[in-house]
Tab-separated table of C-alpha atoms in Angstrom:
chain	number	residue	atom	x	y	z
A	367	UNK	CA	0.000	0.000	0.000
A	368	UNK	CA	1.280	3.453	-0.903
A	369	UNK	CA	1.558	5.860	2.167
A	370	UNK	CA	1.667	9.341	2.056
A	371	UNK	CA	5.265	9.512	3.027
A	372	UNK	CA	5.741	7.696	-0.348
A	373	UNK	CA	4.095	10.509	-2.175
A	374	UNK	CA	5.793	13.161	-0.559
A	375	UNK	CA	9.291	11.473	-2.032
A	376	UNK	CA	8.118	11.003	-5.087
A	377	UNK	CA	6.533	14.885	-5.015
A	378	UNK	CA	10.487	15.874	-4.092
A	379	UNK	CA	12.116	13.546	-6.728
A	380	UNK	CA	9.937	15.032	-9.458
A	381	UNK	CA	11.166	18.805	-8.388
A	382	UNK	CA	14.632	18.059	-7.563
A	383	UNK	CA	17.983	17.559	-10.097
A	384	UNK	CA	19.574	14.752	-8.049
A	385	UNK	CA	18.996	12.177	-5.657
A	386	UNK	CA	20.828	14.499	-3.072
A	387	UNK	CA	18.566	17.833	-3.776
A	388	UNK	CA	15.893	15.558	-2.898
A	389	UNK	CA	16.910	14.079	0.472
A	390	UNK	CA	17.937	17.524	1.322
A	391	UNK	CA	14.359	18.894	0.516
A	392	UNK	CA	12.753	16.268	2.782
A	393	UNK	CA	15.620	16.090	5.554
A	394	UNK	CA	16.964	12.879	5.397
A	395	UNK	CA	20.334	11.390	4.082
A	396	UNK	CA	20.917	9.958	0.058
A	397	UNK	CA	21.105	6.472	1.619
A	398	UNK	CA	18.288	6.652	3.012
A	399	UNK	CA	16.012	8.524	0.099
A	400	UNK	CA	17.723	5.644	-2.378
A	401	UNK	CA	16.126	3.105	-0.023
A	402	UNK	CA	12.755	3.991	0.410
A	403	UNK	CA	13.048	4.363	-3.294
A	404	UNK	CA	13.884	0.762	-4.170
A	405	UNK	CA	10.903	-0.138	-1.718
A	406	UNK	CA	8.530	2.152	-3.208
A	407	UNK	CA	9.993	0.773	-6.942
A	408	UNK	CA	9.633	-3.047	-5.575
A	409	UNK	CA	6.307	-2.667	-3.537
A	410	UNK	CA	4.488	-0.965	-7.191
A	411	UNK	CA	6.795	-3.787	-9.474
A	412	UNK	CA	7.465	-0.451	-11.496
A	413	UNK	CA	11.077	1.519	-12.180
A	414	UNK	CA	10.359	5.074	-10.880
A	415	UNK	CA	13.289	6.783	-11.971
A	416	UNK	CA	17.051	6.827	-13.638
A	417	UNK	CA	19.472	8.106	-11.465
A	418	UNK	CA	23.195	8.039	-11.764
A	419	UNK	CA	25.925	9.540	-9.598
A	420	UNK	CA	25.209	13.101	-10.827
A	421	UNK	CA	21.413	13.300	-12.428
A	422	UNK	CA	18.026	11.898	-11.496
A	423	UNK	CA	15.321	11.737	-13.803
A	424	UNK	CA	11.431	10.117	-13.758
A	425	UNK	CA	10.434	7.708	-15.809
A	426	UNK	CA	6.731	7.768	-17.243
A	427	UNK	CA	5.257	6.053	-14.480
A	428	UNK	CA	7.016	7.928	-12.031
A	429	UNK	CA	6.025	11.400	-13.363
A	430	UNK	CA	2.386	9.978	-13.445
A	431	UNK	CA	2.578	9.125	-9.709
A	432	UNK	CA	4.037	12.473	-9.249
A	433	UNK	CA	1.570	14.269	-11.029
A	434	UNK	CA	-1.333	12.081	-9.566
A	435	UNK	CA	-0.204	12.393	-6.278
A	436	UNK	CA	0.511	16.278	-5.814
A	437	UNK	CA	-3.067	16.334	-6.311
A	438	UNK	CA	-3.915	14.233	-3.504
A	439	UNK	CA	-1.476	16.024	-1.143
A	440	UNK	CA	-2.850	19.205	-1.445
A	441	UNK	CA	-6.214	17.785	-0.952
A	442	UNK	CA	-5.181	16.355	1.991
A	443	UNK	CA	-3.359	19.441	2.816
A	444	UNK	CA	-6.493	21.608	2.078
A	445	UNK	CA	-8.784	19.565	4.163
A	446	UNK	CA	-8.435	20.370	7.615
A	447	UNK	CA	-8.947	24.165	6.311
A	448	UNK	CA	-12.771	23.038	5.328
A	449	UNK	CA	-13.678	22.360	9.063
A	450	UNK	CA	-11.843	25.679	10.316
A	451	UNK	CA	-13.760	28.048	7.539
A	452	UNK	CA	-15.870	29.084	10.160
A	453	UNK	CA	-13.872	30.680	12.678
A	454	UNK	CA	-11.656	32.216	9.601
A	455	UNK	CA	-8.336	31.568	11.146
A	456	UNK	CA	-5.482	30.252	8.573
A	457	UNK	CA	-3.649	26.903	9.907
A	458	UNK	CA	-1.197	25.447	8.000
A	459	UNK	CA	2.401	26.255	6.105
A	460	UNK	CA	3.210	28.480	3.463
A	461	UNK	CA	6.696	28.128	1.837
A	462	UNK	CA	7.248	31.515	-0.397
A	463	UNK	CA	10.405	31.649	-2.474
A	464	UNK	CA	11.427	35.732	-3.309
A	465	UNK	CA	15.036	37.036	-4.433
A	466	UNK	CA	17.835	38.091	-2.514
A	467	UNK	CA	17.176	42.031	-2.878
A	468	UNK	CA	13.434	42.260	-3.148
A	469	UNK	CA	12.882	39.712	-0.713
A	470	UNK	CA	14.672	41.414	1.612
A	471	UNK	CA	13.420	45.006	1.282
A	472	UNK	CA	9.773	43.940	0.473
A	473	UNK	CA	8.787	40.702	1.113
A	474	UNK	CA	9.937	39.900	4.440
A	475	UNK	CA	8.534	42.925	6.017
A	476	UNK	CA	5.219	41.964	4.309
A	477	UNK	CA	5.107	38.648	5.456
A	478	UNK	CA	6.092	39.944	9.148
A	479	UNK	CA	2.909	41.754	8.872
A	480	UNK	CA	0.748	38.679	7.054
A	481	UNK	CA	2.210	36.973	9.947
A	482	UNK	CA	0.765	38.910	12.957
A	483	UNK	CA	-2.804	38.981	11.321
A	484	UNK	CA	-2.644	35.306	11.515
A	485	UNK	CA	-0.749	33.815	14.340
A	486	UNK	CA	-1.449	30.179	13.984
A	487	UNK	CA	-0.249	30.196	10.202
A	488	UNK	CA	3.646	29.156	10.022
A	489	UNK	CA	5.441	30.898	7.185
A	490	UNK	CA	8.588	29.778	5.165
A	491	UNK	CA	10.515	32.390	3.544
A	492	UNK	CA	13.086	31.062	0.904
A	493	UNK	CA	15.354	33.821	-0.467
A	494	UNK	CA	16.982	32.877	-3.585
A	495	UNK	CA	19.334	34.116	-6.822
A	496	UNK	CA	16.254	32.442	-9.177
A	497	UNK	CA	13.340	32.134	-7.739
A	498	UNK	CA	11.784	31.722	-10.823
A	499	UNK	CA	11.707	28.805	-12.066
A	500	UNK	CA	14.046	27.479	-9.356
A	501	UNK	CA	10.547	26.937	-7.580
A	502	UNK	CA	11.130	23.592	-5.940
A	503	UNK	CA	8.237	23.172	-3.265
A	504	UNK	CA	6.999	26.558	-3.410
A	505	UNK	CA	3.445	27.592	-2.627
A	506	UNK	CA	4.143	31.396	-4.223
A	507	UNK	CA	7.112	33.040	-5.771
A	508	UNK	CA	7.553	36.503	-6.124
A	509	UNK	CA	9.392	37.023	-9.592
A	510	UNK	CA	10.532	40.458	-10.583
A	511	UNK	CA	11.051	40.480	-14.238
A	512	UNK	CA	9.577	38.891	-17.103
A	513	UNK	CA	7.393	35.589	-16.688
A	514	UNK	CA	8.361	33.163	-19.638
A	515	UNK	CA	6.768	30.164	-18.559
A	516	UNK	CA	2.927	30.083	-18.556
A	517	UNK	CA	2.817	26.697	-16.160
A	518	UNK	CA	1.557	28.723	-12.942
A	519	UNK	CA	-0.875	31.463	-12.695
A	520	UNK	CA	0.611	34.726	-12.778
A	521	UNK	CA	-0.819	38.260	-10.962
A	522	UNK	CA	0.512	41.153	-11.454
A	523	UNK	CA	1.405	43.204	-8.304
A	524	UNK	CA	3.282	46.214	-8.948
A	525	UNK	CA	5.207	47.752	-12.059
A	526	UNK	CA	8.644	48.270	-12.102
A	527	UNK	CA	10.857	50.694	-14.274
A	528	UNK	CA	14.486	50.239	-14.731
A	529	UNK	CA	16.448	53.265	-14.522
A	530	UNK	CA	20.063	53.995	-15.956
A	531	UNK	CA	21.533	55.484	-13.448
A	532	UNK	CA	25.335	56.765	-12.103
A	533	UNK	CA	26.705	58.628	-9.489
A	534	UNK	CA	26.863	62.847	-9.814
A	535	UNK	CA	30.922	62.232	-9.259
A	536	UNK	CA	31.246	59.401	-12.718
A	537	UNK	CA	28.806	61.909	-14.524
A	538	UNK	CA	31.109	64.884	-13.630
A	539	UNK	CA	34.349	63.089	-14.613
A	540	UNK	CA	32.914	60.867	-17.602
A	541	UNK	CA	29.903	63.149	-19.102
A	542	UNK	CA	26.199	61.982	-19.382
A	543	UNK	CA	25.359	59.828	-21.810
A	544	UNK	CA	22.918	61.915	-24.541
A	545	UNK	CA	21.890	59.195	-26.392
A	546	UNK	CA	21.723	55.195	-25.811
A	547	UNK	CA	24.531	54.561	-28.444
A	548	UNK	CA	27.039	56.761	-26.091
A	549	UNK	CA	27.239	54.039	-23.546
A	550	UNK	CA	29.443	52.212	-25.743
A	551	UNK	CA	31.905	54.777	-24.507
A	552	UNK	CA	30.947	54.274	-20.610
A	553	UNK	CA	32.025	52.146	-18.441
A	554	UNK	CA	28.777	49.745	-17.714
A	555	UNK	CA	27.755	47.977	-14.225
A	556	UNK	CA	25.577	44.460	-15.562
A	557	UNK	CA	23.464	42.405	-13.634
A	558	UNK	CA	23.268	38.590	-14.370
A	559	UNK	CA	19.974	37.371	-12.927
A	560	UNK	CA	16.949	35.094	-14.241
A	561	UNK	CA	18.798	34.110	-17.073
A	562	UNK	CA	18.603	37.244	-19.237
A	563	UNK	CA	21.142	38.442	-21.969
A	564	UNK	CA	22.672	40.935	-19.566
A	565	UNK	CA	24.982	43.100	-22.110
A	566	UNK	CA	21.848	43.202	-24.494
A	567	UNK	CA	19.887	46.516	-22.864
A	568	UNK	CA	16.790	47.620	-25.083
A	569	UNK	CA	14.987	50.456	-25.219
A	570	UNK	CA	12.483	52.822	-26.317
A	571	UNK	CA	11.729	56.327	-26.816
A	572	UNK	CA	8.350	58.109	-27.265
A	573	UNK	CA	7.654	60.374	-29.418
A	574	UNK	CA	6.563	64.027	-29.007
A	575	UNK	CA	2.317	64.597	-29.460
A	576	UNK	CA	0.991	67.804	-30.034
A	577	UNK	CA	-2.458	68.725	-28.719
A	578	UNK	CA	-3.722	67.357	-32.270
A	579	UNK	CA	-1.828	64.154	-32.262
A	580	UNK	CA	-2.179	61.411	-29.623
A	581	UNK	CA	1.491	60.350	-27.893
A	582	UNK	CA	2.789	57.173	-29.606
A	583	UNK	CA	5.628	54.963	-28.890
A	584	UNK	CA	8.821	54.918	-30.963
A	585	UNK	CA	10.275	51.474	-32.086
A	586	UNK	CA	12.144	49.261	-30.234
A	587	UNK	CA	16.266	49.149	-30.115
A	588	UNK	CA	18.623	48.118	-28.263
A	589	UNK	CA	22.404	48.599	-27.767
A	590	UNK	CA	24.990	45.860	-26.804
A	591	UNK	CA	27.163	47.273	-23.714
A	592	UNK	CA	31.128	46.013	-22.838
A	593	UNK	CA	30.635	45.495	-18.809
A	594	UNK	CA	33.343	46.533	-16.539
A	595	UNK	CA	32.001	45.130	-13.948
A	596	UNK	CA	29.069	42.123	-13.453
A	597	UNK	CA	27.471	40.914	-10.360
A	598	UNK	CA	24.737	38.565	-9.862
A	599	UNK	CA	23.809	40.951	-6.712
A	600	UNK	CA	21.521	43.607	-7.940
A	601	UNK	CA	22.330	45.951	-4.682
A	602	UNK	CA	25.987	44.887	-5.027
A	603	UNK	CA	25.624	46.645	-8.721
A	604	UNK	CA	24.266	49.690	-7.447
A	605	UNK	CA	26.613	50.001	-4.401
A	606	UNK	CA	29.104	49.853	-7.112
A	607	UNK	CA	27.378	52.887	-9.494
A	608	UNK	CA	26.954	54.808	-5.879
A	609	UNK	CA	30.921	54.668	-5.972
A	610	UNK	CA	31.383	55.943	-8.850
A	611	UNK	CA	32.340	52.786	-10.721
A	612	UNK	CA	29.895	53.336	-14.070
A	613	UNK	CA	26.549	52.971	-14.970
A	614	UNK	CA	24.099	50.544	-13.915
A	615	UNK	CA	20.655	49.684	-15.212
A	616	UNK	CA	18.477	48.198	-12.170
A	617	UNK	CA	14.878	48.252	-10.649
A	618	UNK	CA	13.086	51.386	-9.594
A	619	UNK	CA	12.711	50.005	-6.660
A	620	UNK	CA	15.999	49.718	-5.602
A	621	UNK	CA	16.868	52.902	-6.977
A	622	UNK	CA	14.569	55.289	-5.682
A	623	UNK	CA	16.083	56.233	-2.699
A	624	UNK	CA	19.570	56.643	-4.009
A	625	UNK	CA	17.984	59.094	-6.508
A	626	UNK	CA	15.749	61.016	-4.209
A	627	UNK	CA	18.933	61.141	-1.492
A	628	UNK	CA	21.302	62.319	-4.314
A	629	UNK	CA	23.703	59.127	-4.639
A	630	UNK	CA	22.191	58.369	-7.720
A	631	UNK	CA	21.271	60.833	-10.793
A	632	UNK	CA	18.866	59.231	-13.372
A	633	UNK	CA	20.306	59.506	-17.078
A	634	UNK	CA	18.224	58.915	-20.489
A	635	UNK	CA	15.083	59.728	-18.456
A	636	UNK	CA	13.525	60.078	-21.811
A	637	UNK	CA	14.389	56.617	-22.725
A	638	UNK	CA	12.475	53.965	-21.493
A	639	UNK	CA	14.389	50.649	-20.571
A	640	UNK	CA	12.564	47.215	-20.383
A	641	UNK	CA	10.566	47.125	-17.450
A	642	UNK	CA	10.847	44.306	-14.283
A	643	UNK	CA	7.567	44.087	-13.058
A	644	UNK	CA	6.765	42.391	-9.721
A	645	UNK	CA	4.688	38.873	-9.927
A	646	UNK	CA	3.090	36.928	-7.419
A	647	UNK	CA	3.369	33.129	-9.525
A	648	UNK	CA	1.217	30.262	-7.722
A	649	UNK	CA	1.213	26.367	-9.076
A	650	UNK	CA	-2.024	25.834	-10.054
A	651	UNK	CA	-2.304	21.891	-9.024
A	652	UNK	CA	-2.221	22.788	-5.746
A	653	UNK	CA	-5.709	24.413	-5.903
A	654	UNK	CA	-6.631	28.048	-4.002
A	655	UNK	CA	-6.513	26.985	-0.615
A	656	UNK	CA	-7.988	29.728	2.223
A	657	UNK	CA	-4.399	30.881	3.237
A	658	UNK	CA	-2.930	30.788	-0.331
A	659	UNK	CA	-5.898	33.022	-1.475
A	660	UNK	CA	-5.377	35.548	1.855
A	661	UNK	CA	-1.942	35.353	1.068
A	662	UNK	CA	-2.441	36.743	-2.319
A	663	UNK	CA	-4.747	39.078	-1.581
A	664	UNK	CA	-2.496	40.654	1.166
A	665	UNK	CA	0.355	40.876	-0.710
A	666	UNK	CA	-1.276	42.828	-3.445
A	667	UNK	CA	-2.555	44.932	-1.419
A	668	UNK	CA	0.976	45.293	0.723
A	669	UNK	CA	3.834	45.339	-2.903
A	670	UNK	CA	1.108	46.886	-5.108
A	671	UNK	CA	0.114	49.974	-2.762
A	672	UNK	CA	2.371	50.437	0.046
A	673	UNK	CA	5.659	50.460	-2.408
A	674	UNK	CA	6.596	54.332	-4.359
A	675	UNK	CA	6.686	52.574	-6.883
A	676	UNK	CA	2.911	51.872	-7.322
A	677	UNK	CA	0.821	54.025	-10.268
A	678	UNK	CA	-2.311	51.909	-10.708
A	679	UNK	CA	-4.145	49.048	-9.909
A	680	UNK	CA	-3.027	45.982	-11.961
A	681	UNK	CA	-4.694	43.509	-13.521
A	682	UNK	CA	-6.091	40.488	-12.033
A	683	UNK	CA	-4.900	36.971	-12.731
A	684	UNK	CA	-6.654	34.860	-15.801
C-alpha cells in the first residue's frame, strides 16, 4: 500500500535535479532517500526513476505518480482548512520563495505583517538568486522580471521601471550619456539574474504629441554594452554605481532612494528601458486553498500599494 510519506518522495524527486537535492528537501540522508526508493519501486513492481551519480530523472510512471499524487497532497493538505472556515483563522504552512534584494526590502517585512494577522499560520521564507523557475516546493514566488513560462498562474502586483543610473561624481568626470549609443563609450555595471542576456539593454523612446496628435511609442532598439564590472547581486551593482564605478541599469525600486537622497542621478530619463515588473506566480495543481488566497490578496494589497513605486491598480490573474 502506498503511504503518504511515499508521495511526498516522489513529489520531491519530481522537483529536484539529483537524488541528493531531494533528500535535502525532505531532511533525510541519500542512503536513506535511495532506499525507500527501491521499496517504493519493488512494492508498485514499477522503475520510478534513472538516477546516476550526478542526475536523477522520472520515468513515465514515475512522473504519473508524481503528477497524480501532488493532487492528492494538497487535498489532503487543504482539508483540515474546510472544518476551520468558520472561525476564519489560517492553519497550515506556506513556503514563499522571493530574491535576494526584493525579498529582503519587500517581502519579508510583508510577510512579518501577514504573519501577525494570523498567528497560527507558520510561514517559510526562501530567499533565492532564481526564484523563478528554481521553484522547488513553493506555494508562491515573487518574480521580478519577465514571466516566460505560462505553467503557474501569474498576478501582477506592482510595475517596475528600470532606470540607468550613475553617481553625480562618474557623470562629472565621464559626461552623461545623450543618447543610448554613447554608452558604448561608458564604463557599464551588468546584472546577471533570471537568465537574461545581460549586455543586451533595449529600449524605447516616445515620441513628441501635439495637442492634435495622440502620444505614440517609438520602435524598439537596443544597444549591446562592454561590462566593466558584473554581479549577480543587484544591490551589489548599485553600491558599485553609488561609488562611482559606471553605470548601472536596475529596478526602480531599488533605486529610488539613491535618486531622491542624491547618490544616484537618473540619465536617459527620456528613454524607457525594459521594465521588471513584480509577480506573485502560484502552481495551479495545488488548488486556491484559504491561506494561499489571503496570502495573495495581502500581498497585493501590501507590494502593489504600500511600495513608491505603485501608479495603478493591476490587472487580475486569468
Amino acid at each position: 500500500m502506498i503511504q503518504i510519506e511515499d508521495l511526498r518522495l516522489i513529489e520531491a524527486l519530481a522537483q529536484s535535479a539529483s537524488l541528493s537535492a531531494a533528500a535535502r528537501m525532505l531532511n533525510v540522508t541519500p542512503p536513506a532517500l535511495s532506499a525507500r526508493l527501491r521499496k517504493l519501486e519493488a512494492t508498485l513492481g514499477l522503475a520510478l526513476a534513472t538516477r546516476t551519480s550526478r542526475q536523477l530523472s522520472l520515468t513515465a510512471e514515475g512522473e504519473r505518480l508524481a503528477r497524480e499524487g501532488s493532487a492528492l497532497l494538497a487535498q489532503l493538505d487543504a482539508l483540515p482548512e474546510a472544518f476551520r472556515r468558520e472561525d476564519k483563522r489560517l492553519t497550515g504552512t506556506l513556503r514563499i520563495a522571493a530574491p535576494f534584494g526584493y525579498g529582503r526590502h519587500h517581502v519579508a517585512p510583508a510577510l512579518a505583517r501577514f504573519a501577525q494577522l494570523h498567528p497560527e499560520l507558520r510561514l517559510q521564507l526562501d530567499l533565492r538568486e532564481t526564484p523563478w523557475p528554481d521553484k522547488h516546493d513553493s506555494d508562491a514566488v515573487i518574480h521580478v522580471g519577465a514571466v516566460r513560462d505560462s505553467s503557474w498562474i501569474a498576478r501582477a502586483l506592482a510595475p517596475n521601471e528600470r532606470w540607468l543610473c550613475a553617481s553625480p561624481a562618474y557623470l562629472k568626470q565621464h559626461g552623461i550619456p545623450a543618447t543610448p549609443g554613447a554608452l558604448l563609450r561608458h564604463r557599464c555595471i551588468c546584472i546577471r539574474e533570471n537568465d537574461e542576456d545581460v549586455t543586451l539593454w533595449r529600449f524605447r523612446r516616445a515620441a513628441k504629441s501635439n495637442a492634435a496628435a495622440p502620444r505614440r511609442s517609438s520602435t524598439r532598439d537596443s544597444v549591446r554594452v562592454v561590462p566593466a564590472y558584473t554581479s549577480n547581486d543587484g544591490s551589489v551593482a548599485r553600491e558599485w554605481a553609488e561609488q562611482g564605478l559606471g553605470l548601472v541599469l536596475r529596478s526602480e525600486w531599488d533605486t529610488r532612494e539613491a535618486v531622491a537622497a542624491g547618490k544616484l542621478v537618473r540619465v536617459l530619463a527620456d528613454w524607457a528601458f525594459d521594465s521588471a515588473p513584480v509577480t506573485l506566480l502560484v502552481p495551479t495543481r495545488r488548488g486556491r486553498t484559504a491561506r494561499l488566497q489571503a496570502l495573495m490578496a495581502f500581498l497585493e494589497d501590501a507590494l502593489g500599494v504600500s511600495t513608491p513605486m505603485r501608479r495603478k491598480r493591476p490587472a487580475k490573474d486569468a
